[in-house]
CSV table of C-alpha atoms and ligand atoms in Angstrom, one decimal:
chain,number,residue,atom,x,y,z
E,1203,MET,CA,-0.2,-29.7,8.6
E,1204,SER,CA,3.0,-30.8,7.0
E,1205,ILE,CA,5.1,-27.8,7.6
E,1206,SER,CA,5.3,-25.8,10.9
E,1207,ARG,CA,6.2,-22.2,11.5
E,1208,ARG,CA,9.4,-23.4,13.2
E,1209,ALA,CA,10.3,-25.7,10.2
E,1210,VAL,CA,9.9,-22.8,7.8
E,1211,LEU,CA,12.0,-20.5,9.9
E,1212,ALA,CA,14.6,-23.2,10.4
E,1213,ALA,CA,14.7,-23.9,6.7
E,1214,ALA,CA,15.2,-20.2,6.2
E,1215,GLY,CA,18.1,-20.5,8.6
E,1216,LEU,CA,17.0,-17.4,10.5
E,1217,THR,CA,19.6,-15.8,8.4
E,1218,GLY,CA,18.0,-12.4,8.4
E,1219,LEU,CA,15.2,-10.4,6.8
E,1220,SER,CA,15.5,-11.6,3.3
E,1221,ALA,CA,15.6,-15.3,4.1
E,1222,GLY,CA,12.0,-15.8,3.0
E,1223,THR,CA,12.7,-14.7,-0.5
E,1224,ALA,CA,15.4,-17.3,-1.0
E,1225,LEU,CA,13.2,-20.0,0.5
E,1226,LEU,CA,10.4,-19.0,-1.8
E,1227,SER,CA,12.5,-19.2,-5.0
E,1228,GLY,CA,13.5,-22.7,-3.8
E,1229,CYS,CA,9.9,-23.7,-3.4
E,1230,ALA,CA,8.8,-22.2,-6.6
E,1231,SER,CA,11.3,-24.3,-8.6
E,1232,SER,CA,11.1,-27.4,-6.5
E,1233,SER,CA,8.0,-28.7,-8.2
E,1234,THR,CA,9.3,-30.7,-11.2
E,1235,SER,CA,6.1,-32.5,-12.3
E,1236,VAL,CA,4.6,-31.0,-15.5
E,1237,THR,CA,1.4,-33.1,-15.7
E,1238,GLY,CA,-1.9,-32.6,-13.9
E,1239,PRO,CA,-4.3,-35.2,-12.8
E,1240,SER,CA,-5.8,-35.4,-16.3
E,1241,GLY,CA,-2.4,-35.9,-17.9
E,1242,THR,CA,-2.4,-32.3,-19.2
E,1243,PRO,CA,0.4,-29.8,-18.1
E,1244,ALA,CA,-0.7,-28.0,-15.0
E,1245,SER,CA,0.9,-24.8,-13.9
E,1246,LEU,CA,-0.5,-22.2,-11.6
E,1247,GLU,CA,0.3,-18.6,-11.9
E,1248,VAL,CA,-0.2,-16.9,-8.5
E,1249,PHE,CA,-0.2,-13.1,-8.4
E,1250,SER,CA,0.5,-11.4,-5.1
E,1251,TRP,CA,2.8,-8.7,-3.5
E,1252,TRP,CA,4.5,-10.9,-1.0
E,1253,THR,CA,8.1,-10.4,-1.7
E,1254,GLU,CA,9.4,-9.0,1.6
E,1255,GLY,CA,10.6,-10.7,4.8
E,1256,GLY,CA,7.9,-12.6,6.6
E,1257,GLU,CA,5.4,-12.3,3.8
E,1258,ALA,CA,7.6,-14.1,1.3
E,1259,ALA,CA,8.3,-16.8,3.9
E,1260,ALA,CA,4.6,-17.2,4.6
E,1261,LEU,CA,3.9,-17.6,0.9
E,1262,ALA,CA,6.7,-20.2,0.7
E,1263,SER,CA,5.1,-22.1,3.6
E,1264,LEU,CA,1.7,-22.1,1.9
E,1265,VAL,CA,3.2,-23.3,-1.4
E,1266,SER,CA,4.9,-26.2,0.4
E,1267,GLU,CA,1.6,-27.2,1.9
E,1268,PHE,CA,-0.1,-26.8,-1.4
E,1269,HIS,CA,2.4,-29.2,-3.0
E,1270,VAL,CA,1.7,-31.8,-0.4
E,1271,HIS,CA,-1.9,-32.0,-1.8
E,1272,ASN,CA,-1.1,-31.1,-5.4
E,1273,PRO,CA,2.4,-32.5,-6.3
E,1274,HIS,CA,1.6,-32.3,-10.0
E,1275,ILE,CA,1.0,-28.6,-10.2
E,1276,ASP,CA,3.9,-26.2,-10.8
E,1277,PHE,CA,3.7,-23.0,-8.8
E,1278,VAL,CA,4.6,-20.0,-10.9
E,1279,ASN,CA,5.3,-17.0,-8.6
E,1280,ARG,CA,4.1,-13.7,-10.1
E,1281,ALA,CA,4.6,-11.6,-7.0
E,1282,VAL,CA,5.2,-7.9,-7.7
E,1283,ALA,CA,7.3,-6.1,-5.1
E,1284,GLY,CA,5.8,-3.1,-3.2
E,1285,GLY,CA,4.3,-3.1,0.2
E,1286,ALA,CA,0.5,-3.1,0.5
E,1287,GLY,CA,0.4,-3.8,-3.2
E,1288,ALA,CA,1.7,-0.4,-4.1
E,1289,ASN,CA,2.7,-1.6,-7.6
E,1290,ALA,CA,0.9,-4.9,-7.7
E,1291,LYS,CA,-2.6,-3.4,-7.6
E,1292,ALA,CA,-2.0,-1.2,-10.7
E,1293,GLU,CA,-0.3,-4.0,-12.6
E,1294,LEU,CA,-3.2,-6.3,-11.8
E,1295,ALA,CA,-5.8,-3.8,-13.0
E,1296,ARG,CA,-3.8,-3.5,-16.3
E,1297,ARG,CA,-3.7,-7.3,-16.8
E,1298,LEU,CA,-7.3,-7.8,-16.1
E,1299,LYS,CA,-8.3,-5.0,-18.4
E,1300,ALA,CA,-6.1,-6.5,-21.1
E,1301,GLY,CA,-7.8,-9.8,-20.7
E,1302,ASN,CA,-4.6,-11.5,-19.5
E,1303,PRO,CA,-5.5,-12.5,-15.9
E,1304,PRO,CA,-3.2,-14.6,-13.7
E,1305,ASP,CA,-4.8,-17.9,-12.7
E,1306,THR,CA,-5.5,-16.4,-9.3
E,1307,PHE,CA,-4.6,-13.2,-7.5
E,1308,GLN,CA,-4.2,-11.9,-4.0
E,1309,GLY,CA,-7.0,-9.5,-3.2
E,1310,GLN,CA,-8.3,-8.1,0.1
E,1311,ALA,CA,-11.8,-8.8,1.4
E,1312,GLY,CA,-14.0,-5.8,1.1
E,1313,ALA,CA,-14.1,-2.8,-1.2
E,1314,MET,CA,-10.7,-3.6,-2.9
E,1315,LEU,CA,-12.4,-6.2,-5.1
E,1316,ASP,CA,-15.4,-4.0,-6.0
E,1317,ASP,CA,-14.0,-2.8,-9.3
E,1318,TYR,CA,-13.3,-6.3,-10.5
E,1319,ILE,CA,-16.7,-7.5,-9.5
E,1320,ASP,CA,-18.4,-4.6,-11.2
E,1321,ALA,CA,-16.4,-5.2,-14.4
E,1322,GLY,CA,-17.5,-8.9,-14.4
E,1323,GLN,CA,-13.8,-10.0,-14.2
E,1324,LEU,CA,-14.3,-12.6,-11.4
E,1325,GLU,CA,-16.1,-15.9,-11.2
E,1326,ASP,CA,-18.7,-16.5,-8.5
E,1327,LEU,CA,-17.2,-19.0,-6.0
E,1328,GLY,CA,-20.5,-20.0,-4.5
E,1329,PHE,CA,-20.1,-23.6,-5.8
E,1330,LEU,CA,-16.8,-23.9,-3.9
E,1331,TYR,CA,-18.2,-22.4,-0.7
E,1332,ARG,CA,-21.0,-25.0,-0.8
E,1333,GLN,CA,-18.7,-27.9,-1.7
E,1334,GLN,CA,-16.2,-27.0,1.1
E,1335,GLY,CA,-18.7,-25.9,3.7
E,1336,TRP,CA,-17.0,-22.5,4.1
E,1337,ASN,CA,-20.2,-20.7,5.0
E,1338,ARG,CA,-20.2,-22.7,8.2
E,1339,LEU,CA,-16.4,-22.8,8.8
E,1340,LEU,CA,-15.2,-19.2,8.1
E,1341,SER,CA,-15.6,-16.2,10.4
E,1342,PRO,CA,-19.0,-14.5,9.9
E,1343,THR,CA,-17.3,-11.1,9.8
E,1344,LEU,CA,-15.3,-12.2,6.8
E,1345,LEU,CA,-18.2,-14.0,5.1
E,1346,GLN,CA,-20.0,-10.7,5.0
E,1347,LEU,CA,-17.1,-9.1,3.1
E,1348,THR,CA,-16.4,-11.9,0.7
E,1349,GLN,CA,-19.9,-11.9,-0.6
E,1350,ARG,CA,-21.8,-9.3,-2.6
E,1351,GLY,CA,-25.2,-9.6,-4.3
E,1352,GLY,CA,-25.6,-13.1,-2.9
E,1353,LYS,CA,-22.4,-14.4,-4.6
E,1354,GLN,CA,-19.0,-15.2,-3.2
E,1355,TRP,CA,-16.1,-13.5,-4.8
E,1356,SER,CA,-13.0,-14.5,-2.9
E,1357,VAL,CA,-11.5,-17.0,-0.4
E,1358,PRO,CA,-10.0,-15.4,2.7
E,1359,LEU,CA,-6.6,-16.7,3.8
E,1360,ASP,CA,-5.8,-14.6,6.9
E,1361,ILE,CA,-6.8,-11.9,9.3
E,1362,HIS,CA,-4.3,-9.1,9.8
E,1363,HIS,CA,-4.3,-6.7,12.7
E,1364,ILE,CA,-3.6,-3.2,11.5
E,1365,ASN,CA,-3.8,-0.8,14.5
E,1366,LEU,CA,-0.5,-1.8,16.1
E,1367,ILE,CA,2.6,-0.1,17.5
E,1368,TRP,CA,5.9,-2.0,17.5
E,1369,ALA,CA,8.7,-0.8,19.8
E,1370,ASN,CA,12.3,-1.6,20.5
E,1371,LYS,CA,12.6,-2.3,24.2
E,1372,ARG,CA,16.1,-1.1,24.8
E,1373,VAL,CA,15.7,2.1,22.9
E,1374,CYS,CA,12.5,2.9,24.9
E,1375,GLU,CA,14.1,1.9,28.2
E,1376,HIS,CA,17.1,4.2,27.4
E,1377,ALA,CA,14.8,7.1,26.6
E,1378,GLY,CA,12.5,6.4,29.6
E,1379,VAL,CA,9.4,6.0,27.4
E,1380,PRO,CA,6.7,3.4,27.4
E,1381,THR,CA,6.7,0.7,24.7
E,1382,ALA,CA,2.9,1.1,24.6
E,1383,PRO,CA,1.9,4.7,24.8
E,1384,ALA,CA,-1.7,4.7,25.8
E,1385,SER,CA,-2.9,7.9,24.0
E,1386,VAL,CA,-1.8,9.9,21.0
E,1387,ALA,CA,-0.7,12.7,23.4
E,1388,ASP,CA,1.5,10.1,25.3
E,1389,PHE,CA,2.9,8.9,22.0
E,1390,VAL,CA,3.9,12.4,20.9
E,1391,THR,CA,5.6,13.0,24.3
E,1392,ALA,CA,7.5,9.8,23.9
E,1393,LEU,CA,8.6,10.6,20.4
E,1394,HIS,CA,10.0,13.9,21.7
E,1395,LYS,CA,11.9,12.2,24.5
E,1396,VAL,CA,13.4,9.6,22.1
E,1397,ALA,CA,14.4,12.4,19.7
E,1398,ALA,CA,16.3,14.1,22.6
E,1399,THR,CA,18.4,10.9,22.9
E,1400,GLY,CA,19.5,11.2,19.3
E,1401,LYS,CA,17.7,8.1,18.1
E,1402,ASN,CA,15.1,8.1,15.3
E,1403,PRO,CA,11.7,8.0,17.2
E,1404,LEU,CA,9.7,6.6,14.3
E,1405,ALA,CA,10.6,4.3,11.4
E,1406,ILE,CA,8.5,5.4,8.4
E,1407,SER,CA,8.9,6.2,4.7
E,1408,VAL,CA,6.7,8.6,2.9
E,1409,THR,CA,8.0,8.5,-0.7
E,1410,PRO,CA,5.3,8.2,-3.4
E,1411,ASN,CA,6.0,4.4,-3.5
E,1412,GLU,CA,5.7,4.1,0.3
E,1413,ILE,CA,2.9,6.7,0.8
E,1414,TRP,CA,0.7,3.9,2.1
E,1415,GLN,CA,2.9,3.8,5.3
E,1416,LEU,CA,1.7,7.3,6.0
E,1417,LYS,CA,-1.9,6.4,5.2
E,1418,HIS,CA,-1.6,3.5,7.6
E,1419,LEU,CA,-0.4,5.9,10.3
E,1420,MET,CA,-3.2,8.3,9.5
E,1421,GLU,CA,-5.9,5.7,9.7
E,1422,CYS,CA,-4.6,4.7,13.2
E,1423,LEU,CA,-4.8,8.4,14.3
E,1424,LEU,CA,-8.2,8.9,12.8
E,1425,LEU,CA,-9.4,5.7,14.6
E,1426,ALA,CA,-8.0,7.1,17.9
E,1427,GLU,CA,-9.9,10.3,17.5
E,1428,LEU,CA,-13.1,9.0,16.2
E,1429,GLY,CA,-13.3,5.7,18.1
E,1430,ALA,CA,-14.5,2.4,16.7
E,1431,ALA,CA,-18.0,3.7,16.6
E,1432,GLY,CA,-17.1,6.8,14.6
E,1433,TRP,CA,-14.6,5.4,12.2
E,1434,PRO,CA,-17.0,3.5,10.0
E,1435,SER,CA,-19.1,6.6,9.4
E,1436,LEU,CA,-16.2,8.2,7.5
E,1437,TRP,CA,-16.7,5.6,4.8
E,1438,ARG,CA,-20.4,6.2,4.3
E,1439,ARG,CA,-22.0,8.8,2.1
E,1440,GLY,CA,-22.3,12.1,4.2
E,1441,GLY,CA,-19.4,11.1,6.5
E,1442,ASP,CA,-18.1,14.1,8.3
E,1443,TRP,CA,-14.5,14.7,7.2
E,1444,GLY,CA,-14.7,18.3,8.4
E,1445,SER,CA,-15.1,17.4,12.1
E,1446,PRO,CA,-12.8,18.7,14.8
E,1447,GLN,CA,-11.8,15.1,15.5
E,1448,VAL,CA,-10.5,14.7,11.9
E,1449,THR,CA,-8.7,18.1,12.4
E,1450,ALA,CA,-7.0,16.8,15.6
E,1451,ALA,CA,-5.9,13.6,13.9
E,1452,LEU,CA,-4.3,15.4,11.0
E,1453,GLU,CA,-2.6,17.9,13.3
E,1454,ALA,CA,-1.1,14.9,15.2
E,1455,LEU,CA,-0.1,13.4,11.9
E,1456,ARG,CA,1.9,16.5,11.1
E,1457,GLU,CA,3.6,16.6,14.4
E,1458,ILE,CA,4.4,12.9,14.4
E,1459,LEU,CA,5.8,13.1,10.9
E,1460,SER,CA,7.9,16.1,11.8
E,1461,LEU,CA,9.7,14.0,14.5
E,1462,ALA,CA,10.6,11.0,12.2
E,1463,VAL,CA,14.2,11.1,11.0
E,1464,ASN,CA,14.5,11.3,7.2
E,1465,PRO,CA,11.1,9.9,6.3
E,1466,THR,CA,11.5,11.0,2.6
E,1467,ALA,CA,14.1,8.3,2.1
E,1468,GLU,CA,12.8,5.2,0.3
E,1469,VAL,CA,12.5,2.5,2.9
E,1470,THR,CA,10.2,-0.5,2.6
E,1471,TRP,CA,8.0,-1.5,5.6
E,1472,ASN,CA,10.3,-4.5,6.1
E,1473,GLN,CA,13.4,-2.2,6.3
E,1474,ALA,CA,11.5,0.1,8.6
E,1475,SER,CA,10.7,-2.9,10.8
E,1476,ALA,CA,14.3,-3.9,10.8
E,1477,MET,CA,15.2,-0.4,12.0
E,1478,VAL,CA,13.0,-1.0,15.1
E,1479,GLY,CA,14.4,-4.6,15.4
E,1480,ASN,CA,18.0,-3.5,15.4
E,1481,GLY,CA,17.5,-0.4,17.6
E,1482,THR,CA,18.0,2.3,15.0
E,1483,ALA,CA,14.5,3.5,15.6
E,1484,ALA,CA,12.2,3.3,18.6
E,1485,TYR,CA,8.7,2.8,17.1
E,1486,GLN,CA,6.8,1.7,14.0
E,1487,ILE,CA,3.1,1.8,13.5
E,1488,MET,CA,2.5,-1.1,11.2
E,1489,GLY,CA,0.4,-4.3,10.7
E,1490,ASP,CA,1.3,-7.6,12.2
E,1491,TRP,CA,3.4,-8.8,9.2
E,1492,THR,CA,6.1,-6.9,11.1
E,1493,GLU,CA,5.9,-9.6,13.7
E,1494,ALA,CA,6.9,-12.2,11.1
E,1495,THR,CA,9.8,-10.1,10.1
E,1496,PHE,CA,11.0,-9.9,13.7
E,1497,THR,CA,10.7,-13.6,14.2
E,1498,LEU,CA,12.7,-14.3,11.0
E,1499,ALA,CA,15.4,-12.1,12.4
E,1500,GLY,CA,15.5,-14.2,15.5
E,1501,LEU,CA,14.2,-11.4,17.8
E,1502,SER,CA,12.3,-12.3,20.9
E,1503,PRO,CA,9.2,-10.4,22.2
E,1504,ARG,CA,10.3,-10.8,25.8
E,1505,ARG,CA,13.8,-9.5,25.2
E,1506,ASP,CA,13.9,-7.3,22.1
E,1507,TYR,CA,10.6,-5.9,21.1
E,1508,ALA,CA,7.1,-5.2,22.3
E,1509,TRP,CA,3.8,-4.6,20.6
E,1510,SER,CA,0.5,-3.0,21.5
E,1511,THR,CA,-2.6,-1.5,20.0
E,1512,ALA,CA,-1.7,1.8,18.4
E,1513,PRO,CA,-2.0,4.7,20.8
E,1514,GLY,CA,-5.7,5.6,21.7
E,1515,THR,CA,-7.1,2.6,19.8
E,1516,SER,CA,-7.2,-0.2,22.5
E,1517,GLU,CA,-11.0,-0.7,22.1
E,1518,ALA,CA,-10.7,-1.6,18.4
E,1519,PHE,CA,-9.4,-4.3,16.2
E,1520,LEU,CA,-8.7,-2.6,12.8
E,1521,PHE,CA,-8.4,-5.5,10.4
E,1522,ALA,CA,-7.7,-6.5,6.8
E,1523,SER,CA,-7.9,-10.0,5.2
E,1524,ASP,CA,-5.9,-11.2,2.3
E,1525,CYS,CA,-7.9,-13.4,0.0
E,1526,PHE,CA,-7.6,-15.2,-3.4
E,1527,THR,CA,-9.9,-15.1,-6.4
E,1528,LEU,CA,-10.8,-16.9,-9.6
E,1529,PRO,CA,-10.5,-14.5,-12.5
E,1530,LYS,CA,-12.7,-15.3,-15.6
E,1531,GLY,CA,-10.4,-16.6,-18.3
E,1532,ALA,CA,-7.8,-18.1,-15.9
E,1533,LYS,CA,-5.6,-20.3,-18.1
E,1534,ASP,CA,-5.5,-23.1,-15.7
E,1535,ARG,CA,-8.8,-22.9,-13.9
E,1536,ASP,CA,-8.5,-26.4,-12.3
E,1537,ALA,CA,-5.1,-25.5,-10.8
E,1538,ALA,CA,-6.6,-22.2,-9.5
E,1539,ILE,CA,-9.5,-24.0,-7.9
E,1540,ALA,CA,-7.0,-26.4,-6.2
E,1541,TRP,CA,-5.2,-23.3,-4.9
E,1542,LEU,CA,-8.4,-21.8,-3.6
E,1543,VAL,CA,-9.3,-25.0,-1.8
E,1544,GLU,CA,-5.9,-24.9,-0.1
E,1545,CYS,CA,-6.4,-21.2,0.9
E,1546,GLY,CA,-9.8,-22.0,2.4
E,1547,SER,CA,-8.6,-25.1,4.3
E,1548,GLN,CA,-7.4,-25.2,7.9
E,1549,ALA,CA,-4.1,-26.7,6.9
E,1550,GLY,CA,-3.5,-24.1,4.2
E,1551,GLN,CA,-4.5,-21.2,6.5
E,1552,ASP,CA,-2.4,-22.5,9.4
E,1553,SER,CA,0.7,-23.0,7.2
E,1554,PHE,CA,0.4,-19.4,6.0
E,1555,THR,CA,-0.8,-17.5,9.1
E,1556,THR,CA,1.6,-19.2,11.6
E,1557,VAL,CA,4.5,-17.7,9.5
E,1558,LYS,CA,2.8,-14.4,8.5
E,1559,GLY,CA,2.1,-13.1,12.0
E,1560,ALA,CA,-1.6,-13.2,11.2
E,1561,ILE,CA,-4.5,-15.4,12.4
E,1562,PRO,CA,-6.7,-17.8,10.5
E,1563,PRO,CA,-10.1,-16.5,9.2
E,1564,ARG,CA,-12.1,-19.3,10.8
E,1565,ALA,CA,-15.2,-19.2,13.0
E,1566,VAL,CA,-13.6,-21.5,15.6
E,1567,ILE,CA,-9.9,-22.0,16.4
E,1568,GLY,CA,-9.4,-25.0,18.7
E,1569,SER,CA,-6.9,-25.1,21.5
E,1570,THR,CA,-4.6,-27.6,19.7
E,1571,GLU,CA,-4.6,-25.3,16.7
E,1572,ARG,CA,-3.8,-22.4,18.9
E,1573,GLY,CA,-0.7,-24.3,20.0
E,1574,LEU,CA,0.8,-23.9,16.5
E,1575,PHE,CA,0.8,-20.1,16.9
E,1576,ASP,CA,3.3,-17.9,18.8
E,1577,GLN,CA,2.6,-15.6,21.7
E,1578,TYR,CA,1.8,-12.6,19.4
E,1579,SER,CA,-0.8,-14.5,17.3
E,1580,ASN,CA,-2.4,-16.0,20.4
E,1581,TRP,CA,-2.8,-12.4,21.7
E,1582,SER,CA,-4.3,-11.3,18.4
E,1583,MET,CA,-6.8,-14.2,18.4
E,1584,VAL,CA,-8.1,-13.0,21.8
E,1585,GLU,CA,-8.3,-9.3,20.6
E,1586,TRP,CA,-10.2,-10.5,17.5
E,1587,THR,CA,-13.0,-11.9,19.6
E,1588,THR,CA,-13.1,-9.3,22.4
E,1589,LYS,CA,-12.6,-5.9,20.6
E,1590,GLN,CA,-14.7,-3.9,18.2
E,1591,VAL,CA,-13.8,-5.1,14.8
E,1592,VAL,CA,-13.5,-2.3,12.1
E,1593,GLY,CA,-12.1,-2.4,8.6
E,1594,SER,CA,-8.9,-0.9,7.2
E,1595,LEU,CA,-8.6,1.8,4.6
E,1596,THR,CA,-5.0,1.2,3.5
E,1597,HIS,CA,-5.5,-2.6,3.3
E,1598,GLY,CA,-8.6,-2.8,1.2
E,1599,VAL,CA,-11.7,-3.1,3.4
E,1600,VAL,CA,-13.5,0.2,3.4
E,1601,ALA,CA,-12.7,2.1,0.2
E,1602,ARG,CA,-12.3,1.1,-3.4
E,1603,ALA,CA,-9.2,1.9,-5.5
E,1604,ALA,CA,-10.2,5.3,-6.8
E,1605,TRP,CA,-10.9,6.7,-3.3
E,1606,ASN,CA,-7.6,5.2,-2.0
E,1607,ASN,CA,-5.8,6.8,-5.0
E,1608,ALA,CA,-7.3,10.2,-4.2
E,1609,ILE,CA,-6.2,9.9,-0.6
E,1610,ASP,CA,-2.7,8.9,-1.7
E,1611,ALA,CA,-2.6,12.0,-3.9
E,1612,ALA,CA,-3.7,14.2,-0.9
E,1613,LEU,CA,-1.0,12.6,1.3
E,1614,ASN,CA,1.7,13.0,-1.3
E,1615,ALA,CA,0.9,16.8,-1.4
E,1616,PHE,CA,0.9,16.8,2.4
E,1617,VAL,CA,4.4,15.4,2.5
E,1618,THR,CA,5.5,18.5,0.6
E,1619,ASN,CA,3.3,21.2,2.1
E,1620,ARG,CA,2.9,19.7,5.6
E,1621,ASP,CA,-0.4,21.6,5.9
E,1622,PRO,CA,-3.1,19.6,7.8
E,1623,GLY,CA,-5.8,22.1,6.8
E,1624,ARG,CA,-5.2,21.5,3.1
E,1625,LEU,CA,-5.0,17.7,3.7
E,1626,GLN,CA,-8.4,17.9,5.4
E,1627,THR,CA,-10.0,19.8,2.5
E,1628,ALA,CA,-8.6,17.3,0.0
E,1629,LEU,CA,-9.9,14.4,2.1
E,1630,GLU,CA,-13.4,16.0,2.3
E,1631,ALA,CA,-13.4,16.5,-1.4
E,1632,ALA,CA,-12.4,12.8,-2.0
E,1633,ALA,CA,-15.2,11.6,0.3
E,1634,LYS,CA,-17.7,13.7,-1.5
E,1635,GLN,CA,-16.6,12.3,-4.8
E,1636,TYR,CA,-16.2,8.6,-3.9
E,1637,ALA,CA,-18.4,7.7,-0.9
E,1638,ALA,CA,-21.1,5.4,-2.3
A,1774,LIG,C1,-1.0,-5.6,3.2
A,1774,LIG,C2,-1.3,-7.1,3.1
A,1774,LIG,C3,-0.4,-7.9,4.0
A,1774,LIG,C4,1.1,-7.5,3.8
A,1774,LIG,C5,1.2,-5.9,3.8
A,1774,LIG,C6,2.6,-5.4,3.4
A,1774,LIG,O1,-1.8,-4.9,2.4
A,1774,LIG,O2,-2.6,-7.3,3.5
A,1774,LIG,O3,-0.6,-9.2,3.7
A,1774,LIG,O4,1.6,-8.1,2.8
A,1774,LIG,O5,0.3,-5.4,2.9
A,1774,LIG,O6,3.0,-5.7,2.1
């Protein structure tokens, strides 16, 4: 690997939460060659939503590694801002429908790609899997998700941990609350105690653009109530969205949201993480891209922050996996294939995941490789192999776009009416309409 996590962070100067973006622009323009191996101009248009904090820095790290192997390919960054692809997913769907695909785009292993597969917009990557030996090298859990109908549709780049709580140590200590509340009830008690000290107990934003942050919280609460065995049944036809467990989770959602200070202000996930990092807020329930943001800000897990599985979900590893694809009609197909090879390689995955706060999607991670990763990622690697692995709603695994959009609409209404009963009815209706 040519660039380590430490090198990227040092290059970013640890100058704060937007350092990655500056570094990324530097990387994107640093490739000056305009000819590919065959003498023709080679440029690679990469579509993603990695523009914030640690996600932008991780993309920069991957691009640097890519340029080591492909110095003649210009990297054209087509990232569209908006956490969890809030804007990118709609923009991508428009581009694909209009027959104007990027050379490759960020997807998520699982149902997120179903619409594109059904519409015949992607190339089968079986040839690359065979050539690169990925069926042997990648995690079997992910291999199940990247294939459909005997074909391979994407190349996974990372594994993200979704059911996590992040806490500011000083704020928790001051309020006399645990950094890792064991149950949802303990969490609610802790939020009340923090509120009594005058601090914001929970960093979250629930504007229409950021409604995915509320969906992320909701899925952690549903997982806590239903358990790792019950959660997957919600995503099958006939799943019981009317159950008392779902009712309890949605009531907890109402109470927890009522304790957050000013959640209707527009705050990105990265800004919300910064609020926990700088002690403005006590907790955030968010995926492990938050860890990358803390690291970029120079925070230390021993001194400044703590993480744990989200309250009541310690038996589970709720996961998502970012992946890349080959759209039919990619203008520079060869360059896109070179990018996919990088994404599927150990060097490419390590260059990205060491910075992103994620873990590589490989079947085996050796002890030398583990040494490249920080304390958090090493913990996450152990969780991945010892917990019950279940797929995320918000981050693309279990439900396709239309179902996610219906859930977003139900949550947007809930932000206004704060009525868990109406939310449950809307979620039941969405499941009836969209469960396959
Ligand atoms: C997720 C994605 C992550 C991270 C996050 C916040 O959906 O899988 O890689 O970027 O959104 O934007």
